[in-house]
Coordinates of C-alpha atoms (C1' of nucleotides) in Angstrom, one line a residue:
Chain J
M1 CA 0.0 0.0 0.0
S2 CA 1.3 3.5 -0.8
D3 CA 1.8 5.9 2.0
D4 CA 3.9 8.9 1.2
K5 CA 5.9 10.1 -1.8
L6 CA 8.6 8.3 -3.8
P7 CA 12.1 9.6 -4.1
I8 CA 12.5 12.2 -6.8
R9 CA 13.5 10.5 -10.0
T10 CA 16.1 13.0 -11.2
E11 CA 17.7 13.4 -7.8
N12 CA 18.2 9.7 -6.9
F13 CA 17.4 7.5 -9.9
P14 CA 18.6 4.2 -8.3
E15 CA 16.6 4.7 -5.2
W16 CA 13.6 5.8 -7.1
Y17 CA 13.9 2.6 -9.2
N18 CA 14.1 0.4 -6.1
Q19 CA 11.2 2.1 -4.3
V20 CA 8.9 2.0 -7.3
I21 CA 9.4 -1.7 -7.7
L22 CA 8.9 -2.5 -4.0
R23 CA 6.0 -0.1 -3.4
T24 CA 4.1 -1.1 -6.5
E25 CA 4.5 -4.8 -5.5
M26 CA 6.2 -5.7 -8.8
A27 CA 8.9 -7.6 -6.9
D28 CA 10.5 -8.1 -3.5
Y29 CA 13.9 -9.2 -2.2
A30 CA 14.2 -12.9 -1.6
P31 CA 16.0 -14.3 1.5
V32 CA 19.0 -15.2 -0.7
R33 CA 21.4 -12.5 -1.7
G34 CA 20.9 -11.3 -5.2
C35 CA 17.7 -13.2 -5.7
M36 CA 14.2 -11.6 -6.2
V37 CA 10.6 -12.7 -6.0
V38 CA 8.6 -11.5 -8.9
R39 CA 5.2 -10.7 -7.3
P40 CA 1.9 -11.1 -9.1
Y41 CA 1.8 -7.6 -10.6
G42 CA 5.3 -7.8 -12.0
W43 CA 4.7 -11.3 -13.2
A44 CA 1.5 -10.2 -15.0
L45 CA 3.5 -7.7 -16.9
W46 CA 6.1 -10.4 -17.8
E47 CA 3.2 -12.7 -18.9
N48 CA 2.1 -10.0 -21.3
I49 CA 5.6 -9.6 -22.6
Q50 CA 5.8 -13.4 -23.0
Q51 CA 2.6 -13.4 -25.0
A52 CA 3.7 -10.6 -27.2
L53 CA 6.9 -12.3 -28.0
D54 CA 5.6 -15.9 -28.2
R55 CA 3.1 -15.0 -30.9
R56 CA 5.8 -13.4 -32.9
F57 CA 8.0 -16.5 -32.5
K58 CA 5.2 -18.8 -33.6
A59 CA 4.4 -16.6 -36.5
T60 CA 8.0 -17.0 -37.8
G61 CA 7.8 -20.8 -37.5
H62 CA 9.3 -21.5 -34.1
V63 CA 8.1 -24.1 -31.6
N64 CA 8.6 -24.2 -27.9
A65 CA 10.3 -27.0 -25.9
A66 CA 11.9 -27.5 -22.5
F67 CA 15.5 -28.6 -21.8
P68 CA 17.0 -29.5 -18.4
L69 CA 18.2 -27.1 -15.7
F70 CA 21.3 -29.2 -15.1
I71 CA 24.1 -29.4 -17.6
P72 CA 27.2 -31.7 -17.2
M73 CA 30.3 -29.5 -16.5
S74 CA 32.1 -31.2 -19.4
F75 CA 29.6 -29.8 -21.9
L76 CA 30.5 -26.2 -21.1
E77 CA 34.2 -27.0 -21.5
K78 CA 33.7 -28.1 -25.1
E79 CA 33.5 -24.6 -26.4
K80 CA 36.6 -22.6 -25.3
E81 CA 35.3 -19.1 -25.4
H82 CA 32.0 -20.2 -23.9
V83 CA 33.5 -21.7 -20.8
E84 CA 35.9 -18.9 -20.4
G85 CA 33.1 -16.4 -20.5
F86 CA 30.8 -18.1 -18.1
S87 CA 33.0 -20.0 -15.7
P88 CA 33.3 -17.1 -13.2
E89 CA 29.5 -16.9 -12.8
L90 CA 28.5 -20.6 -12.6
A91 CA 26.5 -22.2 -9.8
I92 CA 27.7 -25.8 -9.6
V93 CA 26.0 -28.8 -8.0
T94 CA 28.4 -31.3 -6.5
I95 CA 26.2 -33.3 -4.3
G96 CA 22.9 -35.1 -5.2
G97 CA 20.8 -37.3 -3.0
G98 CA 23.5 -37.1 -0.3
Q99 CA 26.2 -38.5 -2.7
K100 CA 29.1 -36.7 -4.2
L101 CA 28.5 -36.6 -7.9
E102 CA 31.0 -38.2 -10.3
E103 CA 30.7 -35.2 -12.6
P104 CA 29.6 -31.8 -11.2
L105 CA 26.4 -30.4 -12.7
V106 CA 26.2 -26.8 -13.8
V107 CA 22.9 -24.9 -13.2
R108 CA 22.4 -23.6 -16.7
P109 CA 23.6 -20.0 -17.3
T110 CA 22.3 -20.5 -20.9
S111 CA 21.5 -23.6 -22.9
E112 CA 23.6 -23.6 -26.0
T113 CA 25.6 -26.6 -24.9
I114 CA 22.9 -29.0 -23.8
I115 CA 20.7 -28.1 -26.8
G116 CA 23.7 -28.5 -29.1
Y117 CA 24.2 -32.0 -27.7
M118 CA 20.6 -32.9 -28.4
Y119 CA 20.7 -31.3 -31.8
S120 CA 23.6 -33.6 -32.7
K121 CA 21.3 -36.6 -32.0
W122 CA 18.3 -35.2 -33.8
I123 CA 19.9 -33.8 -37.0
Q124 CA 21.0 -36.2 -39.7
S125 CA 20.0 -34.6 -43.0
H126 CA 19.3 -31.3 -44.6
R127 CA 15.7 -32.4 -44.6
D128 CA 15.8 -32.1 -40.7
L129 CA 16.7 -28.4 -41.1
P130 CA 16.1 -25.8 -40.1
V131 CA 15.4 -26.6 -36.4
L132 CA 13.6 -23.6 -34.9
I133 CA 13.2 -24.2 -31.1
N134 CA 12.5 -21.7 -28.4
Q135 CA 12.5 -22.3 -24.6
W136 CA 10.9 -20.3 -21.8
G137 CA 12.7 -20.8 -18.6
N138 CA 15.1 -19.6 -15.9
V139 CA 18.8 -19.5 -15.8
V140 CA 21.4 -18.7 -13.1
R141 CA 24.4 -16.5 -13.3
W142 CA 26.3 -15.8 -10.1
E143 CA 26.7 -12.1 -10.4
L144 CA 28.5 -10.0 -7.9
R145 CA 26.5 -6.9 -8.0
T146 CA 22.8 -7.4 -8.4
R147 CA 19.8 -5.1 -9.0
L148 CA 16.1 -6.0 -9.1
F149 CA 15.1 -7.2 -12.6
L150 CA 18.3 -5.8 -14.2
R151 CA 20.8 -8.3 -12.8
T152 CA 19.8 -11.0 -10.4
L153 CA 21.4 -14.4 -9.7
E154 CA 18.4 -16.2 -11.2
F155 CA 16.3 -14.7 -14.0
Y156 CA 13.5 -15.7 -16.3
W157 CA 13.8 -15.4 -20.1
Q158 CA 13.3 -17.1 -23.4
E159 CA 16.2 -18.5 -25.4
G160 CA 15.8 -19.4 -29.0
H161 CA 18.2 -22.0 -30.5
T162 CA 18.1 -22.6 -34.2
A163 CA 20.2 -24.8 -36.6
H164 CA 20.5 -24.2 -40.3
A165 CA 22.1 -25.7 -43.4
T166 CA 23.9 -22.5 -44.5
A167 CA 25.6 -19.6 -43.0
K168 CA 23.4 -17.2 -44.9
E169 CA 20.3 -18.8 -43.6
A170 CA 21.6 -18.6 -40.0
E171 CA 22.6 -15.0 -40.4
E172 CA 19.2 -14.2 -41.7
E173 CA 17.6 -15.9 -38.8
T174 CA 19.8 -13.9 -36.4
L175 CA 18.7 -10.6 -37.9
R176 CA 15.1 -11.7 -38.2
M177 CA 14.9 -12.3 -34.5
L178 CA 16.7 -9.1 -33.7
D179 CA 14.1 -7.4 -35.8
T180 CA 11.4 -9.3 -33.9
Y181 CA 12.7 -7.9 -30.7
A182 CA 12.9 -4.4 -32.0
D183 CA 9.3 -4.7 -33.3
F184 CA 8.1 -5.9 -29.9
A185 CA 10.0 -3.2 -28.1
I186 CA 8.8 -0.4 -30.3
N187 CA 5.3 -1.4 -31.0
D188 CA 4.2 -3.2 -27.8
A189 CA 6.5 -1.8 -25.1
A190 CA 6.8 1.7 -26.6
V191 CA 10.5 1.5 -25.9
P192 CA 12.6 3.0 -28.7
V193 CA 15.6 0.8 -29.4
V194 CA 18.7 0.9 -31.6
P195 CA 19.3 -2.4 -33.3
G196 CA 23.0 -3.0 -33.8
R197 CA 26.0 -5.2 -33.7
K198 CA 28.2 -5.7 -30.6
S199 CA 31.9 -5.2 -30.7
N200 CA 34.1 -8.2 -30.3
A201 CA 34.8 -7.2 -26.7
E202 CA 31.0 -7.0 -25.9
K203 CA 29.9 -10.1 -27.8
F204 CA 28.4 -13.3 -26.4
A205 CA 31.0 -15.9 -25.3
G206 CA 31.1 -18.4 -28.1
A207 CA 29.4 -16.3 -30.8
V208 CA 30.8 -15.2 -34.1
R209 CA 28.7 -12.1 -34.1
S210 CA 26.3 -10.7 -31.5
Y211 CA 23.5 -8.2 -32.2
T212 CA 21.6 -6.2 -29.6
I213 CA 18.7 -3.8 -29.2
E214 CA 19.9 -1.0 -27.0
A215 CA 17.6 1.3 -25.1
M216 CA 18.1 4.6 -23.3
M217 CA 16.9 4.7 -19.7
G218 CA 15.5 7.7 -17.9
D219 CA 18.9 8.6 -16.5
T220 CA 20.4 8.4 -20.0
K221 CA 22.3 5.1 -19.3
A222 CA 22.0 2.4 -21.9
L223 CA 20.4 -1.0 -21.4
Q224 CA 20.9 -4.1 -23.5
A225 CA 17.3 -5.1 -23.8
G226 CA 17.6 -8.2 -26.0
T227 CA 20.3 -10.1 -27.9
S228 CA 20.6 -12.3 -31.0
H229 CA 23.7 -14.2 -31.8
F230 CA 25.1 -15.8 -35.0
L231 CA 27.1 -18.7 -33.6
G232 CA 28.6 -19.8 -36.9
Q233 CA 29.8 -23.4 -36.6
N234 CA 31.4 -23.0 -33.2
F235 CA 28.8 -25.1 -31.3
A236 CA 28.2 -27.4 -34.2
K237 CA 31.9 -28.3 -34.1
A238 CA 32.0 -28.6 -30.3
F239 CA 29.0 -30.9 -30.2
D240 CA 29.4 -32.6 -33.6
I241 CA 26.1 -31.4 -35.1
K242 CA 26.4 -32.6 -38.7
F243 CA 24.0 -33.2 -41.5
S244 CA 24.2 -34.8 -45.0
D245 CA 23.8 -32.0 -47.6
W246 CA 22.1 -32.2 -51.0
N247 CA 25.3 -33.8 -52.4
N248 CA 25.3 -36.4 -49.6
E249 CA 28.4 -34.7 -48.0
L250 CA 28.6 -34.3 -44.3
Q251 CA 28.5 -30.7 -43.1
Y252 CA 28.4 -28.9 -39.8
V253 CA 25.2 -26.9 -39.2
W254 CA 25.1 -23.2 -38.6
T255 CA 23.4 -22.2 -35.3
T256 CA 21.9 -19.1 -33.7
S257 CA 20.7 -18.2 -30.3
W258 CA 18.6 -15.2 -29.1
G259 CA 17.3 -14.2 -25.8
L260 CA 15.2 -11.6 -24.0
S261 CA 14.7 -11.6 -20.2
T262 CA 12.8 -10.2 -17.3
R263 CA 15.4 -7.4 -17.5
F264 CA 13.0 -6.0 -20.0
V265 CA 10.6 -5.3 -17.1
G266 CA 13.3 -3.0 -15.8
A267 CA 13.6 -1.4 -19.2
I268 CA 9.9 -0.5 -19.2
I269 CA 10.1 0.9 -15.7
M270 CA 13.2 3.0 -16.4
T271 CA 12.0 4.2 -19.8
H272 CA 8.5 5.4 -19.0
G273 CA 8.4 5.9 -15.2
D274 CA 8.1 9.4 -13.6
D275 CA 8.1 10.9 -10.1
Q276 CA 4.6 9.6 -9.5
G277 CA 5.8 6.0 -10.2
L278 CA 5.3 3.5 -12.9
V279 CA 3.9 4.4 -16.4
L280 CA 3.0 1.2 -18.2
P281 CA 2.4 1.0 -22.0
P282 CA -1.3 0.1 -22.6
K283 CA -0.5 -2.9 -24.8
L284 CA 1.4 -4.6 -21.9
A285 CA -0.1 -3.1 -18.8
P286 CA -1.7 -5.8 -16.5
I287 CA -4.5 -3.3 -15.8
Q288 CA -5.3 -1.0 -18.7
V289 CA -8.2 0.8 -17.2
V290 CA -9.0 1.3 -13.6
I291 CA -12.5 2.5 -12.7
V292 CA -12.9 4.6 -9.5
P293 CA -16.5 5.0 -8.4
I294 CA -17.2 8.1 -6.4
Y295 CA -20.0 8.6 -4.0
K296 CA -20.8 10.1 -0.5
S297 CA -24.2 8.8 0.5
D298 CA -25.7 5.3 0.1
E299 CA -28.2 6.9 -2.2
D300 CA -25.4 8.1 -4.5
K301 CA -23.7 4.8 -4.3
S302 CA -26.9 3.0 -5.4
R303 CA -27.0 5.3 -8.5
V304 CA -23.3 5.1 -9.3
M305 CA -22.5 1.4 -8.9
P306 CA -25.0 0.1 -11.5
V307 CA -23.4 2.4 -14.0
V308 CA -20.0 1.2 -13.1
E309 CA -21.2 -2.4 -13.6
A310 CA -22.7 -1.5 -17.0
I311 CA -19.5 0.2 -18.1
T312 CA -17.4 -2.7 -16.9
K313 CA -19.4 -5.1 -19.1
E314 CA -19.0 -2.8 -22.0
L315 CA -15.3 -2.8 -21.6
V316 CA -14.8 -6.6 -21.5
D317 CA -12.3 -6.5 -24.3
F318 CA -9.9 -4.5 -22.0
R319 CA -8.1 -5.4 -18.9
V320 CA -10.2 -3.5 -16.4
K321 CA -10.1 -3.2 -12.6
V322 CA -12.9 -1.7 -10.5
D323 CA -11.5 -0.2 -7.3
A324 CA -14.6 -0.6 -5.1
R325 CA -12.6 -0.3 -1.8
E326 CA -14.7 1.4 0.9
E327 CA -11.9 2.0 3.3
V328 CA -9.9 4.5 1.2
T329 CA -10.9 7.7 -0.4
P330 CA -11.0 8.4 -4.1
G331 CA -8.1 10.7 -3.8
F332 CA -6.0 7.9 -2.3
K333 CA -7.0 5.6 -5.1
F334 CA -6.0 8.2 -7.8
N335 CA -2.5 8.3 -6.4
D336 CA -2.3 4.6 -5.8
W337 CA -3.1 3.6 -9.3
E338 CA -1.0 6.3 -10.8
M339 CA 2.0 4.9 -8.8
R340 CA 1.1 1.5 -10.3
G341 CA 1.2 2.9 -13.8
V342 CA -2.3 2.1 -15.0
P343 CA -2.6 4.0 -18.3
L344 CA -6.2 5.1 -18.1
R345 CA -8.4 5.9 -15.1
I346 CA -12.1 6.4 -15.4
E347 CA -13.9 8.3 -12.6
I348 CA -17.6 7.9 -12.2
G349 CA -19.6 10.0 -9.7
P350 CA -23.2 11.1 -9.2
K351 CA -22.6 14.2 -11.4
D352 CA -21.4 12.0 -14.2
V353 CA -24.4 9.7 -13.9
D354 CA -26.7 12.8 -14.2
K355 CA -24.9 14.1 -17.3
G356 CA -24.3 10.7 -18.9
T357 CA -20.5 11.2 -18.9
V358 CA -17.4 9.8 -17.3
V359 CA -14.0 11.3 -16.6
F360 CA -11.0 10.0 -18.4
A361 CA -7.6 10.7 -16.6
R362 CA -4.5 9.8 -18.6
R363 CA -1.5 8.5 -16.7
D364 CA 0.9 10.1 -19.2
M365 CA -0.5 13.5 -18.5
L366 CA -1.0 14.1 -14.8
G367 CA -3.5 16.5 -13.2
R368 CA -6.0 18.7 -15.0
A369 CA -4.2 18.5 -18.3
G370 CA -4.9 14.8 -18.6
K371 CA -8.5 14.8 -17.6
S372 CA -11.5 15.0 -19.9
F373 CA -15.2 14.5 -19.7
V374 CA -16.3 11.8 -22.1
S375 CA -19.8 10.8 -23.1
M376 CA -20.8 7.2 -22.2
D377 CA -21.9 6.6 -25.7
Q378 CA -19.5 4.4 -27.7
L379 CA -17.3 4.1 -24.6
A380 CA -15.4 1.1 -25.7
A381 CA -14.4 2.8 -28.9
Q382 CA -13.3 5.8 -27.0
V383 CA -11.2 3.8 -24.5
A384 CA -9.6 2.0 -27.4
E385 CA -8.7 5.3 -29.0
M386 CA -7.4 6.8 -25.8
L387 CA -5.2 3.7 -25.1
K388 CA -3.8 4.0 -28.6
T389 CA -3.1 7.7 -28.1
I390 CA -1.3 7.0 -24.8
Q391 CA 0.7 4.2 -26.3
A392 CA 1.9 6.5 -29.1
S393 CA 2.6 9.4 -26.8
L394 CA 4.8 7.2 -24.6
F395 CA 6.9 6.1 -27.5
D396 CA 7.2 9.6 -28.9
R397 CA 8.2 11.0 -25.6
A398 CA 10.9 8.3 -25.0
L399 CA 12.2 8.7 -28.5
A400 CA 12.4 12.5 -28.1
F401 CA 14.3 12.0 -24.9
R402 CA 16.8 9.7 -26.5
Q403 CA 17.3 12.1 -29.4
A404 CA 17.8 15.0 -27.0
N405 CA 20.5 13.1 -25.1
T406 CA 22.4 11.7 -28.1
F407 CA 25.3 13.7 -29.3
D408 CA 27.9 13.8 -32.0
P409 CA 31.3 14.5 -30.4
Q410 CA 33.8 16.6 -32.4
N411 CA 36.9 15.4 -30.6
Y412 CA 38.0 13.1 -27.8
D413 CA 37.5 15.7 -25.0
D414 CA 34.0 16.2 -26.3
L415 CA 33.4 12.5 -26.1
M416 CA 34.5 12.4 -22.5
Q417 CA 32.1 15.2 -21.7
I418 CA 29.2 13.6 -23.5
T419 CA 29.5 10.2 -21.9
E420 CA 28.8 12.0 -18.6
K421 CA 25.4 13.1 -19.8
G422 CA 24.2 10.9 -22.6
W423 CA 25.1 8.8 -25.6
A424 CA 27.8 9.6 -28.1
L425 CA 27.5 8.4 -31.7
S426 CA 31.0 8.5 -33.1
W427 CA 33.3 7.2 -35.9
W428 CA 35.3 4.2 -34.6
C429 CA 38.1 2.4 -36.4
G430 CA 37.1 -0.9 -34.9
D431 CA 40.3 -1.3 -32.9
A432 CA 39.8 -2.9 -29.5
A433 CA 42.5 -0.7 -28.0
C434 CA 40.5 2.4 -28.8
E435 CA 37.4 0.9 -27.3
A436 CA 39.3 0.0 -24.1
K437 CA 40.8 3.5 -23.8
V438 CA 37.4 5.1 -23.8
K439 CA 36.2 2.6 -21.2
E440 CA 39.3 3.3 -19.1
D441 CA 38.8 7.1 -19.4
T442 CA 35.0 7.4 -19.1
K443 CA 33.6 4.1 -17.9
A444 CA 31.5 4.2 -21.1
S445 CA 31.5 1.1 -23.3
T446 CA 30.6 0.6 -26.9
R447 CA 26.9 -0.3 -26.9
C448 CA 26.5 -1.2 -30.5
I449 CA 27.3 -0.4 -34.1
P450 CA 23.9 0.5 -35.4
L451 CA 22.7 -1.4 -38.4
E452 CA 21.6 1.9 -39.8
Q453 CA 24.8 3.7 -40.7
P454 CA 25.2 7.2 -42.1
G455 CA 27.4 5.9 -44.9
G456 CA 30.7 7.5 -46.0
A457 CA 33.8 7.5 -43.8
G458 CA 35.3 9.5 -41.1
K459 CA 38.1 9.5 -38.5
C460 CA 38.1 7.4 -35.4
I461 CA 37.2 9.6 -32.4
V462 CA 40.0 8.0 -30.4
C463 CA 43.0 7.5 -32.7
G464 CA 42.1 9.5 -35.8
K465 CA 42.6 6.6 -38.2
P466 CA 40.1 6.1 -41.0
A467 CA 36.8 4.6 -39.9
T468 CA 33.8 3.4 -41.9
E469 CA 31.3 2.8 -39.1
K470 CA 29.8 4.8 -36.3
V471 CA 29.4 3.3 -32.8
F472 CA 27.4 4.3 -29.7
F473 CA 29.5 5.0 -26.6
A474 CA 27.5 5.1 -23.4
K475 CA 27.5 4.2 -19.7
A476 CA 25.4 1.0 -19.4
Y477 CA 23.6 -1.1 -16.8
Chain Q
rC1 C1' 36.6 -9.7 -3.4
rG2 C1' 37.9 -4.4 -1.4
rG3 C1' 35.4 0.4 0.7
rG4 C1' 31.0 2.3 3.3
rG5 C1' 26.4 1.7 5.9
rU6 C1' 22.9 -1.0 8.6
rG7 C1' 20.4 -4.9 11.6
rU8 C1' 15.0 -3.0 17.7
rA9 C1' 6.7 -4.8 15.7
rG10 C1' 4.9 -5.6 8.6
rC11 C1' 7.6 -0.8 7.1
rG12 C1' 10.5 3.7 8.7
rC13 C1' 13.1 4.9 13.1
rA14 C1' 14.3 6.5 18.5
rG15 C1' 16.4 4.2 22.8
rU16 C1' 22.9 2.2 23.2
rU17 C1' 26.9 7.8 25.4
rC18 C1' 25.9 6.7 31.5
rG19 C1' 23.0 -1.3 32.1
rG20 C1' 17.2 -1.4 35.7
rU21 C1' 12.9 -5.5 32.2
rA22 C1' 11.1 -1.6 25.2
rG23 C1' 8.9 3.2 22.7
rC24 C1' 7.2 6.7 18.4
rG25 C1' 5.1 7.3 13.3
rC26 C1' 2.9 4.6 9.4
rA27 C1' 0.6 0.0 8.4
rC28 C1' -2.9 -3.7 10.8
rC29 C1' -7.9 -5.0 13.8
rG30 C1' -12.8 -2.9 15.9
rC31 C1' -16.6 1.1 16.1
rG32 C1' -18.3 5.8 14.4
rU33 C1' -18.0 10.0 11.2
rU34 C1' -16.0 10.8 6.2
rU35 C1' -15.3 10.1 0.5
rG36 C1' -14.7 14.5 -7.1
rG37 C1' -6.7 14.5 -5.7
rG38 C1' -2.9 10.8 -0.5
rA39 C1' -9.6 11.8 5.6
rC40 C1' -10.5 11.9 11.1
rG41 C1' -11.8 10.5 16.2
rC42 C1' -11.9 6.8 20.0
rG43 C1' -10.4 1.9 21.4
rG44 C1' -7.1 -2.3 20.5
rG45 C1' -3.4 -6.4 18.9
rG46 C1' 1.5 -7.3 17.7
rG47 C1' 8.6 -7.4 19.4
rU48 C1' 13.4 -14.6 21.0
rC49 C1' 16.0 -6.1 20.2
rG50 C1' 20.3 -10.4 13.5
rC51 C1' 22.9 -15.0 15.8
rC52 C1' 26.3 -17.3 19.5
rG53 C1' 29.1 -16.8 23.7
rG54 C1' 31.0 -13.7 27.9
rU55 C1' 30.7 -9.9 32.1
rU56 C1' 26.7 -8.7 35.7
rC57 C1' 21.9 -9.5 40.9
rG58 C1' 20.2 -7.6 36.0
rA59 C1' 22.2 -6.7 28.9
rG60 C1' 18.6 -3.7 23.2
rU61 C1' 22.7 -1.0 26.0
rC62 C1' 29.3 -3.3 28.0
rC63 C1' 33.1 -7.2 25.8
rG64 C1' 34.5 -11.1 22.1
rG65 C1' 33.1 -13.8 17.8
rC66 C1' 29.9 -14.8 13.6
rC67 C1' 26.1 -13.8 10.0
rG68 C1' 22.7 -11.2 6.8
rC69 C1' 21.2 -7.3 3.9
rC70 C1' 21.8 -2.6 1.2
rC71 C1' 24.9 1.2 -1.2
rC72 C1' 29.8 2.4 -3.9
rG73 C1' 34.2 0.1 -7.2
rA74 C1' 36.6 -4.8 -11.0
rC75 C1' 32.8 -9.2 -14.5
rC76 C1' 27.7 -9.5 -16.9
rA77 C1' 20.9 -10.7 -20.1

RNA sequence: CGGGGUGUAGCGCAGUUCGGUAGCGCACCGCGUUUGGGACGCGGGGGUCGCCGGUUCGAGUCCGGCCGCCCCGACCA
């Protein structure tokens, strides 16, 4: 339950973030360090994210399956970069049923290895390809510094794992799924993202190329909101995934993997939230419309409640909540649901019943500015229209914010200044040394080389050598 | 793993200096009045004071040890 005000977002962003999550009952700290409990309101948001993604996966021919939580330690060791990347953050089971295990079992940090092993059994011929499997599940990475939703020891996600006959096909799949993530982020979450390629230093352990969608949070820091990897034949060779091609010659398959996690809940919170609390995009909000009935006397109540009921029936196609609590005042409810980010509030009192109207109050425009009197005629259509408007305004606002905080540095000093206050889009020669120097000097890393490039050529912002691509430098979560 | 902070009712804290049997606000329960932007009155319930040990007639308070959690730095969806 809400009592007093939240921390001011611009004054103490991390504290604001924590308080919003705890107070809106999205999640809570678990008794184990670095672990969280996703509470029903947070999980409902995640379920809507899952549905939005899952229907896109199905539409592109993918099917769901479930692979085990435990992976033999030796599996991870088969791919050199993979084990090097993940070994510092593995949880390892050494005892089972009171007996010391002959081979330790890793609690999966990701499932490329065990899925690769299974694919080697299942794939014989080019006729078995492509294999397009997705898994919804949880994974464990023993992180040192944790934050609710953004980085916890255990998190929930989906991981897609596909196998293809040709490199071209696999690369297409990698980009198709990156595009799927971008489409979801932009159109359902109203989170503007930059699709791009990761530098070698930032790529997934074991991938040939990694792609990402990067989003700017309300404090201008960057968040990797989803990733898609072209794994080449690295895992095919490690797990001997071979098929007979059209000429009856044995070939290694080409694989991809792509994932999006509960971290995205954090992305939504930090993209749209304001001092009043959460602001949820209508398409994903667990509650799209909250109805607050207003009355003083029993007589008023008996006039208002039937109208509330009738309206609720009319709005069956939306996720509607009627807040009929008697023990708190309407004013309290307004603040409470605003904190919880419900996109649209409908107030109905005796005066409205008399006039045949209701009050719409938009979450994205607080106070008087966001209130309007609306006729009860065609209410469902008006609600649909309003939710659409709010959805669009959230995206526009977030995009404008990102544009206002993205800069084109003219020299290295300029770059150092910019990384203190936003994103820098600069020419980069591609040399890891230049990248490392920036990180050393500014704590900003390369976020991605956007797929959309200005073209032409320039000089590397760090060393001045010729460069053909621009990269985003920014501090990141 | 290093630095900082903290642990007393569900939450936020006071009490620890100087030992004497635990308190405040919010939340919770009951009744009544309230209700168009965070209501109020009256009455009530709830605590092995993080854990273990020591000193003492007596420990939330003093001494020793341990642990948890949060925040800040090196790795990461």
